[in-house]
Amino acid sequence: MRAISFSRTKGALCAAVFFLTACSGMQQPLAPVTVNLVAINDLHGHLEAETKSFAGVADASPRKLKVGGIDTIGGALNTWRAEDPQLLLVGAGDLIGASPALSSIWADEPAIAALNQLQLRVSAVGNHEFDQGTAELLRDQHGGCNSSRPEKACHFAPDFSGAGFSYLAANVIGNASGQPLLPPYRIEQAHGVKIAFIGSVVRETERMVPADGIASVHFTDEAEAINRWVPEIRAQGVSAIVVLIHQGGETPEPFDKTDCRQLSGPIVDIVKRLDPAIRLVISAHTHNGYTCQVDGRTVTQGDSFGHMLTRIALTIDPGAAGLAQKITAISARNVLMDPQRFTADPALAGFLQKLKERSNAVLAQPIARIAVPHIDKQINEAGESPLGDVIADSQLAATRKLGARIALINHKSVRENLESGAGGSNYAQVAATTPYGNTLVLLNLSGSQILALLEQQSWLEEDRPGGRIMLQVSRGFSYRWDARQPLGQRVVPDSVKLDGVALDPQKQYRISANSFIAQGGDGFSLLAAGTDRIDTGINDLEALSQYLVASERDGHPAGSAQADGRILRLH
């Protein structure tokens, strides 16, 4: 308890009536207060339960579980709110974007509606909240039907009221105003104490989303942006400060290990630079489950897709009147959203059923048969995947008549494997592979520029934070690379060929690329330097769908179990 100074006269009087609360200025110590938080991150519009393998502290080997689903999440929150009605649900970004078709075909409005029903209070923005640009993000926040996706927006319901929770973004700054695009922080209250939540997004968002959608803003250092607002928050008498940040790390430790110590990655440096007043950091982005200690602070993340929620208990010293309330203890643990453990929330179960019924007419439409039951998105040691081959070929086919000779895609834009049902792949399965809604852009690069572009890839996990980022290439284009060589010198120059002929360093080649990497996304800045640029307006999902249909019609269904060998690794 902090000391309070008294005048000599007043102190003598209080001494005479020691322990009497009627003494003016005398305050009894207040008992510590427990504030319960639940955190969710990287939902990505996954509204249904999914099967995944988990290995907890008590597990000798991984076990497969069906986990997640908004109805199960709602049931878990019902259970915990029965214990504490003032529990606060908070988020750390990527709640929408790169979503399954069940949400994405309706512009992610169902995911936002579900989060509203879950009574989410605040969330940091994630990089995927910017997939459709800042104007669409503001529509997601405030509502309305004026959307960059008119074919999707306000089709699930005739109106859209927006998020009932507050998106926070301390480090997303308007170029014209010099002020944050969204509120940098929000103060919530539970059990008579105030808690401030500051939000931030990964600084590299500008490399992860189409540049034209975020042209009106810039992204600043996460720690500096967070620290800037601490004095203003404390001036309002709030000392319990929590960071919600869409950036994360990795640890080999189990998701349910308390106070883990092996966390690594970008989040560690950020945490170490935060104001000492910040004791809790709720992180995201890396889809890892952990509750760790870093530099005396608690750092959490709850995997992804609603598979688990993070339960956090804050012990807060409320102090006496006029004194700061501060966090004195933190406990955190990740809890799997197991439908066997939590009774589904009836309202959310009904919402999900209605959503599925409305969506089935679209999602169940068969598109085409593929050559194998399953086309894998996973890249091999060389950096090539079977599905990457198919999608690159589809984008070349869609733009060949416009002059394209080579199609390139970033492998991380391939979100899910392509599966085949009894009647072939349906709309939902195809849409899940390419959910970003990119258009195809044509541009010119010289042979020497293409060689330099290939060198911008992250060949190995250790090349840069975020791991490997490889380009998938269309049929007819091929090259070899040597892992023993240093960065910038790994491509074997005379191996880069188009239709069996080595590229001419001086010749111009017409390239087809999705609008994300065409603007320099994922670090491919040389594509942004391409000349004679044309945005064809052709949607990448449309291109893939038409390619699958044409391949089946021609008697050669697309896909194979193995990559085509267009990219070869020498060592």
XYZ file of C-alpha atoms in Angstrom:
571
model
C 0.000 0.000 0.000
C 1.393 3.374 -0.962
C 2.154 5.852 1.842
C -0.106 8.862 2.280
C 1.284 12.071 3.811
C -0.757 13.920 6.423
C -0.420 17.292 8.137
C 0.821 17.243 11.790
C -2.591 18.273 13.157
C -4.482 15.822 11.033
C -1.973 13.091 11.824
C -2.423 13.651 15.585
C -6.159 13.472 15.265
C -5.963 10.269 13.252
C -3.608 8.804 15.835
C -6.223 9.494 18.515
C -8.874 7.634 16.540
C -6.603 4.970 15.083
C -8.459 2.353 13.037
C -11.602 4.505 12.742
C -12.591 4.828 9.108
C -14.579 7.954 9.861
C -11.294 9.819 10.135
C -11.214 12.166 7.155
C -8.539 11.134 4.642
C -8.062 7.698 6.256
C -8.517 4.787 3.825
C -8.835 1.128 4.678
C -6.688 -1.168 2.508
C -8.792 -2.633 -0.280
C -8.615 -6.331 -1.097
C -6.920 -7.375 -4.375
C -9.300 -7.806 -7.299
C -9.196 -10.613 -9.873
C -10.053 -9.619 -13.429
C -10.575 -12.507 -15.850
C -9.638 -12.155 -19.504
C -10.106 -14.577 -22.368
C -8.053 -14.010 -25.520
C -8.631 -15.173 -29.085
C -6.277 -14.691 -32.029
C -6.019 -15.626 -35.708
C -9.573 -16.908 -36.042
C -9.425 -16.209 -39.802
C -13.163 -16.692 -40.115
C -12.984 -20.382 -39.138
C -16.505 -20.776 -37.796
C -16.709 -24.574 -37.799
C -14.866 -27.164 -35.719
C -11.824 -28.812 -37.313
C -9.624 -31.831 -36.601
C -6.041 -31.193 -35.581
C -3.268 -32.964 -33.645
C -2.126 -31.542 -30.308
C 0.472 -32.629 -27.795
C 0.070 -31.149 -24.344
C 2.277 -31.455 -21.295
C 0.551 -34.674 -20.241
C 0.584 -36.285 -23.705
C 3.213 -38.859 -24.617
C 2.418 -38.328 -28.303
C 0.168 -36.031 -30.342
C -3.540 -36.807 -30.297
C -6.130 -35.869 -32.887
C -9.048 -33.822 -31.662
C -11.996 -32.072 -33.198
C -11.685 -28.552 -31.825
C -13.037 -25.059 -32.318
C -16.254 -23.816 -33.833
C -18.038 -20.645 -32.752
C -20.749 -22.683 -31.038
C -18.175 -24.457 -28.851
C -16.337 -21.188 -28.177
C -19.647 -19.679 -27.127
C -20.272 -22.637 -24.816
C -16.879 -22.245 -23.154
C -17.509 -18.537 -22.611
C -20.941 -19.318 -21.144
C -19.288 -21.655 -18.633
C -16.667 -19.107 -17.649
C -19.097 -16.192 -17.527
C -21.227 -18.193 -15.113
C -18.183 -18.020 -12.817
C -17.456 -14.352 -13.605
C -20.105 -12.337 -15.479
C -17.606 -9.477 -15.886
C -15.106 -11.562 -17.862
C -13.587 -9.641 -20.795
C -13.091 -11.291 -24.210
C -10.275 -9.659 -26.192
C -8.542 -10.353 -29.506
C -5.115 -10.039 -31.101
C -5.978 -9.722 -34.782
C -6.501 -11.715 -37.992
C -9.995 -12.511 -36.804
C -11.075 -12.202 -40.435
C -9.256 -12.519 -43.751
C -7.806 -15.615 -45.455
C -11.041 -17.219 -44.336
C -12.792 -20.412 -45.418
C -15.511 -19.968 -48.010
C -18.255 -20.238 -45.372
C -17.251 -16.748 -44.242
C -15.349 -15.318 -47.214
C -18.179 -15.651 -49.737
C -20.117 -13.183 -47.559
C -17.195 -10.712 -47.183
C -16.486 -12.116 -43.683
C -19.623 -10.487 -42.321
C -20.704 -13.784 -40.653
C -17.417 -13.955 -38.735
C -17.867 -10.417 -37.433
C -21.486 -11.168 -36.514
C -20.346 -14.255 -34.589
C -17.691 -12.271 -32.705
C -20.357 -9.743 -31.797
C -22.480 -12.544 -30.351
C -19.455 -13.774 -28.388
C -19.305 -10.256 -26.865
C -15.769 -9.498 -27.969
C -14.770 -6.139 -26.455
C -11.540 -5.082 -28.183
C -9.013 -6.480 -30.642
C -5.788 -5.445 -32.261
C -5.955 -5.386 -36.031
C -3.984 -8.076 -37.850
C -2.328 -7.881 -41.232
C -5.223 -9.811 -42.783
C -7.692 -7.182 -41.630
C -5.963 -5.061 -44.300
C -6.311 -7.612 -47.118
C -9.057 -5.560 -48.775
C -7.578 -2.183 -47.851
C -8.215 0.442 -45.202
C -11.619 1.483 -46.556
C -12.963 -2.043 -46.203
C -11.427 -2.349 -42.734
C -13.272 0.797 -41.686
C -16.477 -0.689 -43.117
C -15.849 -3.819 -41.057
C -15.574 -1.589 -38.005
C -18.442 0.835 -38.617
C -20.769 -1.093 -40.935
C -22.500 -0.212 -44.170
C -22.696 -1.693 -47.646
C -20.311 0.582 -49.566
C -17.714 -2.100 -50.194
C -14.874 -2.954 -52.553
C -16.592 -6.357 -52.771
C -20.125 -5.455 -53.884
C -20.761 -9.006 -55.064
C -20.315 -10.220 -51.459
C -21.083 -7.356 -49.092
C -24.547 -7.206 -47.494
C -25.660 -10.379 -49.286
C -25.801 -12.550 -46.175
C -28.018 -9.925 -44.521
C -29.514 -6.825 -46.174
C -27.616 -4.520 -43.863
C -24.337 -4.776 -41.978
C -23.862 -2.933 -38.716
C -20.137 -3.632 -38.366
C -18.085 -4.831 -35.440
C -19.565 -4.348 -31.987
C -16.003 -4.427 -30.656
C -13.257 -1.844 -31.096
C -10.334 -2.482 -33.413
C -7.112 -0.923 -32.057
C -4.024 0.112 -34.031
C -1.437 2.311 -32.328
C 1.111 1.910 -35.121
C -1.092 2.426 -38.207
C -0.770 6.117 -38.988
C -2.721 8.171 -41.532
C -0.360 9.884 -43.950
C -2.455 13.044 -44.097
C -3.440 13.347 -40.445
C -0.357 11.953 -38.756
C -2.740 10.250 -36.309
C -3.653 6.578 -35.826
C -6.195 5.277 -38.330
C -8.028 3.545 -35.475
C -7.979 4.164 -31.711
C -4.580 3.222 -30.266
C -6.076 2.050 -26.975
C -9.284 1.497 -25.105
C -9.974 1.462 -21.372
C -12.324 -1.242 -20.111
C -13.630 -1.775 -16.583
C -14.380 -4.905 -14.570
C -14.951 -5.389 -10.850
C -14.473 -1.689 -10.234
C -10.983 -1.459 -11.734
C -9.849 -0.081 -15.087
C -7.660 -1.914 -17.581
C -6.177 -0.284 -20.670
C -5.676 -2.310 -23.853
C -3.206 -0.984 -26.438
C -3.334 -2.541 -29.916
C -0.618 -2.933 -32.531
C -0.071 -4.864 -35.758
C 3.044 -6.390 -37.294
C 5.051 -3.556 -38.823
C 5.701 -5.571 -41.987
C 1.999 -5.489 -42.882
C 2.906 -3.149 -45.731
C 4.770 -6.077 -47.328
C 1.931 -8.533 -46.694
C -1.067 -6.848 -48.312
C -1.707 -5.060 -51.626
C -0.013 -1.688 -51.580
C -2.848 0.236 -53.216
C -5.245 -0.665 -50.410
C -3.004 0.846 -47.733
C -1.633 3.816 -49.679
C -3.185 6.279 -47.207
C -1.366 4.919 -44.132
C 2.040 3.815 -42.935
C 3.131 1.360 -40.265
C 5.567 2.282 -37.489
C 7.659 0.369 -34.970
C 5.399 -1.641 -32.691
C 7.158 -1.031 -29.366
C 7.622 2.692 -29.958
C 3.987 3.126 -30.930
C 2.771 1.230 -27.867
C 5.048 3.088 -25.458
C 3.912 6.457 -26.811
C 0.455 6.029 -25.261
C 1.477 4.786 -21.813
C 1.887 8.295 -20.265
C -1.539 9.387 -21.536
C -3.126 6.239 -20.115
C -1.422 6.654 -16.739
C -2.475 10.297 -16.611
C -6.041 8.980 -16.523
C -5.244 7.026 -13.376
C -4.889 3.665 -15.147
C -1.793 1.592 -14.435
C -3.094 -1.851 -15.406
C -2.012 -1.960 -19.075
C -2.301 -4.923 -21.458
C -0.870 -5.077 -24.979
C -2.783 -6.798 -27.799
C -0.297 -7.255 -30.624
C -0.482 -9.024 -33.944
C 3.066 -10.296 -33.898
C 4.392 -13.457 -32.331
C 7.031 -16.090 -31.873
C 7.676 -19.806 -31.682
C 8.541 -22.282 -28.955
C 9.127 -26.053 -28.958
C 7.318 -26.253 -25.635
C 3.743 -27.606 -25.359
C 0.865 -25.177 -25.836
C -0.306 -25.737 -22.254
C 3.063 -25.425 -20.503
C 2.807 -22.570 -18.020
C 5.575 -19.973 -17.847
C 7.479 -21.429 -20.802
C 10.985 -20.046 -21.301
C 12.067 -20.897 -24.864
C 10.079 -18.328 -26.830
C 11.927 -16.933 -29.853
C 11.026 -14.727 -32.784
C 10.192 -11.049 -33.399
C 7.893 -10.746 -30.389
C 10.796 -11.205 -27.972
C 12.633 -8.047 -29.051
C 9.393 -6.055 -29.017
C 8.517 -7.195 -25.495
C 11.964 -6.294 -24.200
C 11.529 -2.712 -25.444
C 8.118 -2.106 -23.899
C 7.490 0.352 -21.064
C 8.011 -1.316 -17.660
C 4.374 -0.562 -16.795
C 3.299 -3.267 -19.256
C 3.160 -6.690 -17.625
C 1.014 -8.689 -20.070
C 1.374 -9.099 -23.847
C -1.269 -11.069 -25.781
C 0.329 -11.959 -29.111
C -0.694 -13.561 -32.407
C 0.368 -14.017 -36.053
C 2.577 -17.131 -35.772
C -0.291 -19.553 -35.032
C 1.562 -21.025 -32.063
C 0.180 -21.842 -28.638
C 2.181 -20.645 -25.628
C 2.082 -18.889 -22.268
C 5.649 -17.732 -21.710
C 7.789 -15.439 -19.615
C 9.956 -12.845 -21.375
C 11.943 -10.266 -19.451
C 9.635 -10.592 -16.436
C 6.442 -10.266 -18.495
C 3.779 -12.772 -19.455
C 3.444 -13.338 -23.210
C 0.626 -15.498 -24.582
C -0.782 -16.807 -27.851
C -3.620 -19.244 -28.487
C -2.716 -21.147 -31.675
C -5.214 -20.234 -34.445
C -8.619 -20.835 -36.061
C -10.421 -20.885 -32.700
C -8.757 -24.164 -31.739
C -7.991 -22.794 -28.286
C -8.626 -19.761 -26.116
C -6.236 -18.253 -23.597
C -7.619 -17.813 -20.064
C -5.848 -15.097 -18.104
C -6.394 -14.005 -14.509
C -5.047 -10.607 -13.481
C -4.638 -9.839 -9.800
C -4.947 -6.090 -9.452
C -4.194 -4.022 -6.386
C -6.991 -1.428 -6.415
C -5.088 0.822 -3.997
C -6.836 3.460 -1.957
C -8.872 6.299 -3.368
C -6.806 8.350 -5.785
C -4.018 5.769 -6.010
C -3.040 3.860 -9.111
C -4.398 0.375 -9.687
C -1.639 -2.007 -10.725
C -1.262 -5.625 -11.770
C 0.478 -7.627 -9.066
C 0.114 -11.161 -10.439
C -0.783 -12.886 -13.729
C -1.737 -16.466 -14.464
C -2.421 -17.744 -17.990
C -3.257 -21.038 -19.649
C -4.428 -22.213 -23.060
C -7.626 -24.265 -23.188
C -8.603 -26.419 -26.161
C -12.084 -25.746 -27.494
C -13.227 -29.360 -27.212
C -16.911 -29.925 -28.110
C -16.864 -32.894 -25.738
C -16.021 -30.590 -22.864
C -18.167 -27.542 -23.553
C -21.863 -27.550 -24.385
C -22.490 -25.619 -27.585
C -24.112 -22.220 -27.202
C -27.654 -22.657 -28.623
C -27.850 -19.251 -30.273
C -24.495 -19.626 -32.009
C -25.285 -23.204 -33.004
C -28.455 -21.905 -34.633
C -26.544 -19.076 -36.328
C -23.999 -21.553 -37.694
C -26.700 -23.878 -38.992
C -28.471 -21.003 -40.748
C -25.169 -19.850 -42.250
C -24.404 -23.324 -43.585
C -27.857 -23.689 -45.094
C -27.572 -20.290 -46.805
C -24.075 -21.080 -48.049
C -24.560 -24.644 -49.253
C -26.287 -23.570 -52.427
C -23.093 -21.808 -53.433
C -20.428 -23.925 -51.766
C -21.726 -27.327 -52.852
C -21.654 -26.477 -56.540
C -19.236 -28.892 -58.222
C -16.534 -27.245 -60.293
C -14.417 -30.024 -61.798
C -12.760 -33.353 -61.181
C -9.047 -33.349 -60.422
C -6.492 -36.032 -61.256
C -5.832 -37.141 -57.678
C -7.920 -37.156 -54.495
C -5.685 -34.552 -52.852
C -3.370 -31.876 -54.277
C -0.910 -30.742 -51.596
C 0.060 -27.125 -50.958
C 3.186 -28.072 -48.966
C 6.424 -27.084 -50.707
C 9.210 -29.650 -50.972
C 12.913 -29.105 -50.261
C 13.309 -27.369 -53.597
C 10.464 -24.978 -52.778
C 7.798 -26.317 -55.126
C 4.373 -27.769 -54.362
C 1.897 -29.756 -56.490
C -0.854 -27.217 -55.867
C 1.494 -24.311 -56.494
C 2.135 -25.768 -59.932
C -1.594 -25.997 -60.676
C -2.401 -22.469 -59.526
C 0.537 -20.942 -61.408
C -0.586 -22.800 -64.539
C -4.139 -21.540 -64.068
C -2.965 -17.942 -63.881
C -0.826 -18.334 -66.981
C -3.779 -19.871 -68.844
C -6.013 -16.962 -67.806
C -3.581 -14.328 -69.077
C -1.804 -16.044 -71.969
C -4.038 -14.371 -74.582
C -3.045 -11.032 -73.050
C 0.618 -11.765 -73.670
C 1.777 -13.544 -70.497
C 4.690 -15.959 -70.867
C 5.412 -16.743 -67.202
C 3.111 -16.829 -64.149
C 4.483 -16.448 -60.634
C 2.727 -16.797 -57.280
C 3.993 -16.641 -53.706
C 3.548 -20.034 -52.079
C 2.017 -18.481 -48.949
C -0.944 -17.287 -50.988
C -1.976 -20.940 -51.335
C -3.987 -21.301 -48.156
C -5.393 -24.859 -48.167
C -4.859 -28.162 -49.963
C -7.262 -28.902 -52.820
C -9.484 -31.859 -52.000
C -11.819 -33.818 -54.225
C -15.248 -35.027 -53.190
C -17.311 -37.736 -54.807
C -18.311 -35.440 -57.664
C -15.010 -33.608 -57.890
C -13.851 -30.416 -56.220
C -16.658 -28.066 -55.286
C -16.674 -24.302 -54.916
C -15.892 -24.419 -51.203
C -12.823 -26.607 -51.704
C -11.468 -24.502 -54.546
C -12.205 -21.205 -52.799
C -10.346 -22.369 -49.690
C -7.102 -22.612 -51.660
C -7.100 -18.986 -52.839
C -9.210 -16.901 -50.459
C -7.573 -13.487 -50.847
C -9.494 -12.160 -53.829
C -6.361 -11.018 -55.705
C -6.515 -9.954 -59.323
C -3.917 -10.884 -61.931
C -1.476 -8.188 -63.017
C 0.662 -8.211 -66.170
C 4.081 -6.554 -66.181
C 7.398 -6.668 -68.006
C 10.736 -7.747 -66.544
C 14.047 -8.310 -68.311
C 15.813 -11.649 -68.110
C 18.361 -10.168 -65.707
C 15.555 -8.770 -63.527
C 13.886 -12.183 -63.387
C 17.158 -13.711 -62.186
C 17.434 -11.001 -59.502
C 13.775 -11.569 -58.561
C 14.410 -15.257 -57.932
C 17.226 -14.248 -55.579
C 14.694 -12.322 -53.460
C 13.162 -15.584 -52.300
C 13.703 -16.863 -48.757
C 15.176 -20.196 -49.723
C 15.712 -21.579 -46.228
C 13.903 -21.201 -42.898
C 16.794 -19.231 -41.442
C 17.033 -16.732 -44.284
C 14.671 -14.233 -42.647
C 11.927 -14.017 -40.019
C 8.830 -15.785 -41.249
C 10.789 -18.609 -42.838
C 10.758 -19.720 -46.462
C 8.899 -17.634 -49.046
C 9.155 -19.272 -52.451
C 7.696 -18.410 -55.823
C 5.659 -21.069 -57.596
C 6.228 -20.992 -61.364
C 4.145 -21.951 -64.368
C 4.800 -24.816 -66.767
C 7.697 -24.158 -69.134
C 9.699 -22.081 -66.662
C 12.470 -23.824 -64.715
C 15.714 -23.253 -62.842
C 18.172 -24.773 -60.360
C 19.542 -23.352 -57.112
C 22.379 -24.218 -54.760
C 21.805 -23.987 -50.980
C 25.577 -23.893 -50.351
C 25.897 -20.484 -51.953
C 25.315 -17.214 -50.057
C 22.111 -15.221 -50.318
C 21.946 -13.373 -53.600
C 24.005 -15.993 -55.429
C 21.971 -19.178 -55.129
C 20.377 -19.376 -58.585
C 22.496 -21.153 -61.209
C 22.362 -18.426 -63.894
C 22.356 -20.532 -67.062
C 19.704 -22.850 -65.572
C 16.913 -20.262 -65.750
C 14.950 -21.292 -68.831
C 11.646 -20.683 -70.560
C 10.450 -23.490 -72.809
C 13.922 -25.005 -72.656
C 15.733 -21.847 -73.749
C 17.940 -19.858 -71.358
C 16.610 -16.401 -70.592
C 18.171 -13.513 -72.490
C 19.348 -10.984 -69.861
C 18.367 -8.066 -72.118
C 15.054 -9.367 -73.407
C 11.722 -8.288 -71.906
C 9.346 -11.021 -70.704
C 5.654 -10.625 -69.928
C 4.904 -11.792 -66.387
C 1.551 -12.614 -64.779
C 1.475 -12.202 -60.982
C -1.212 -11.795 -58.387
C -1.885 -8.217 -57.313
C -0.273 -8.758 -53.903
C 3.221 -9.677 -55.062
C 2.894 -7.466 -58.152
C 3.013 -4.542 -55.731
C 6.092 -5.875 -53.954
C 4.347 -8.077 -51.384
C 6.326 -10.710 -49.449
C 9.502 -8.773 -50.224
C 9.426 -9.189 -54.020
C 10.238 -5.554 -54.716
C 11.449 -6.227 -58.243
C 7.916 -7.086 -59.309
C 6.854 -3.620 -58.176
C 9.483 -2.240 -60.580
C 7.949 -4.055 -63.555
C 6.967 -1.861 -66.506
C 3.923 -1.675 -68.818
C 1.681 -2.796 -65.986
C -1.939 -3.818 -66.519
C -4.332 -5.026 -63.853
C -6.442 -7.456 -65.849
C -9.236 -7.542 -63.267
C -9.204 -11.336 -63.540
C -9.763 -12.825 -60.084
C -7.312 -15.574 -59.094
C -10.142 -17.814 -57.854
C -11.970 -17.336 -61.140
C -8.792 -18.227 -63.043
C -8.303 -21.414 -61.021
C -11.923 -22.476 -61.385
C -11.896 -22.000 -65.143
C -8.601 -23.866 -65.478
C -9.910 -26.869 -63.530
C -13.043 -26.967 -65.695
C -11.067 -26.691 -68.944
C -8.594 -29.380 -67.874
C -11.353 -31.856 -67.123
C -13.183 -30.991 -70.330
C -10.011 -31.657 -72.332
C -9.691 -35.091 -70.767
C -6.688 -34.264 -68.611
C -7.891 -33.332 -65.097
C -5.435 -31.056 -63.319
C -3.084 -31.971 -60.516
C -0.690 -34.668 -59.371
C 0.569 -36.133 -56.141
C 4.085 -34.767 -56.670
C 5.525 -31.437 -57.744
C 6.483 -31.176 -61.397
C 10.206 -30.589 -60.872
C 10.283 -27.081 -62.306
C 12.507 -25.979 -59.403
C 15.495 -28.163 -58.542
C 17.713 -27.858 -55.468
C 21.281 -28.995 -56.005
C 22.352 -29.337 -52.361
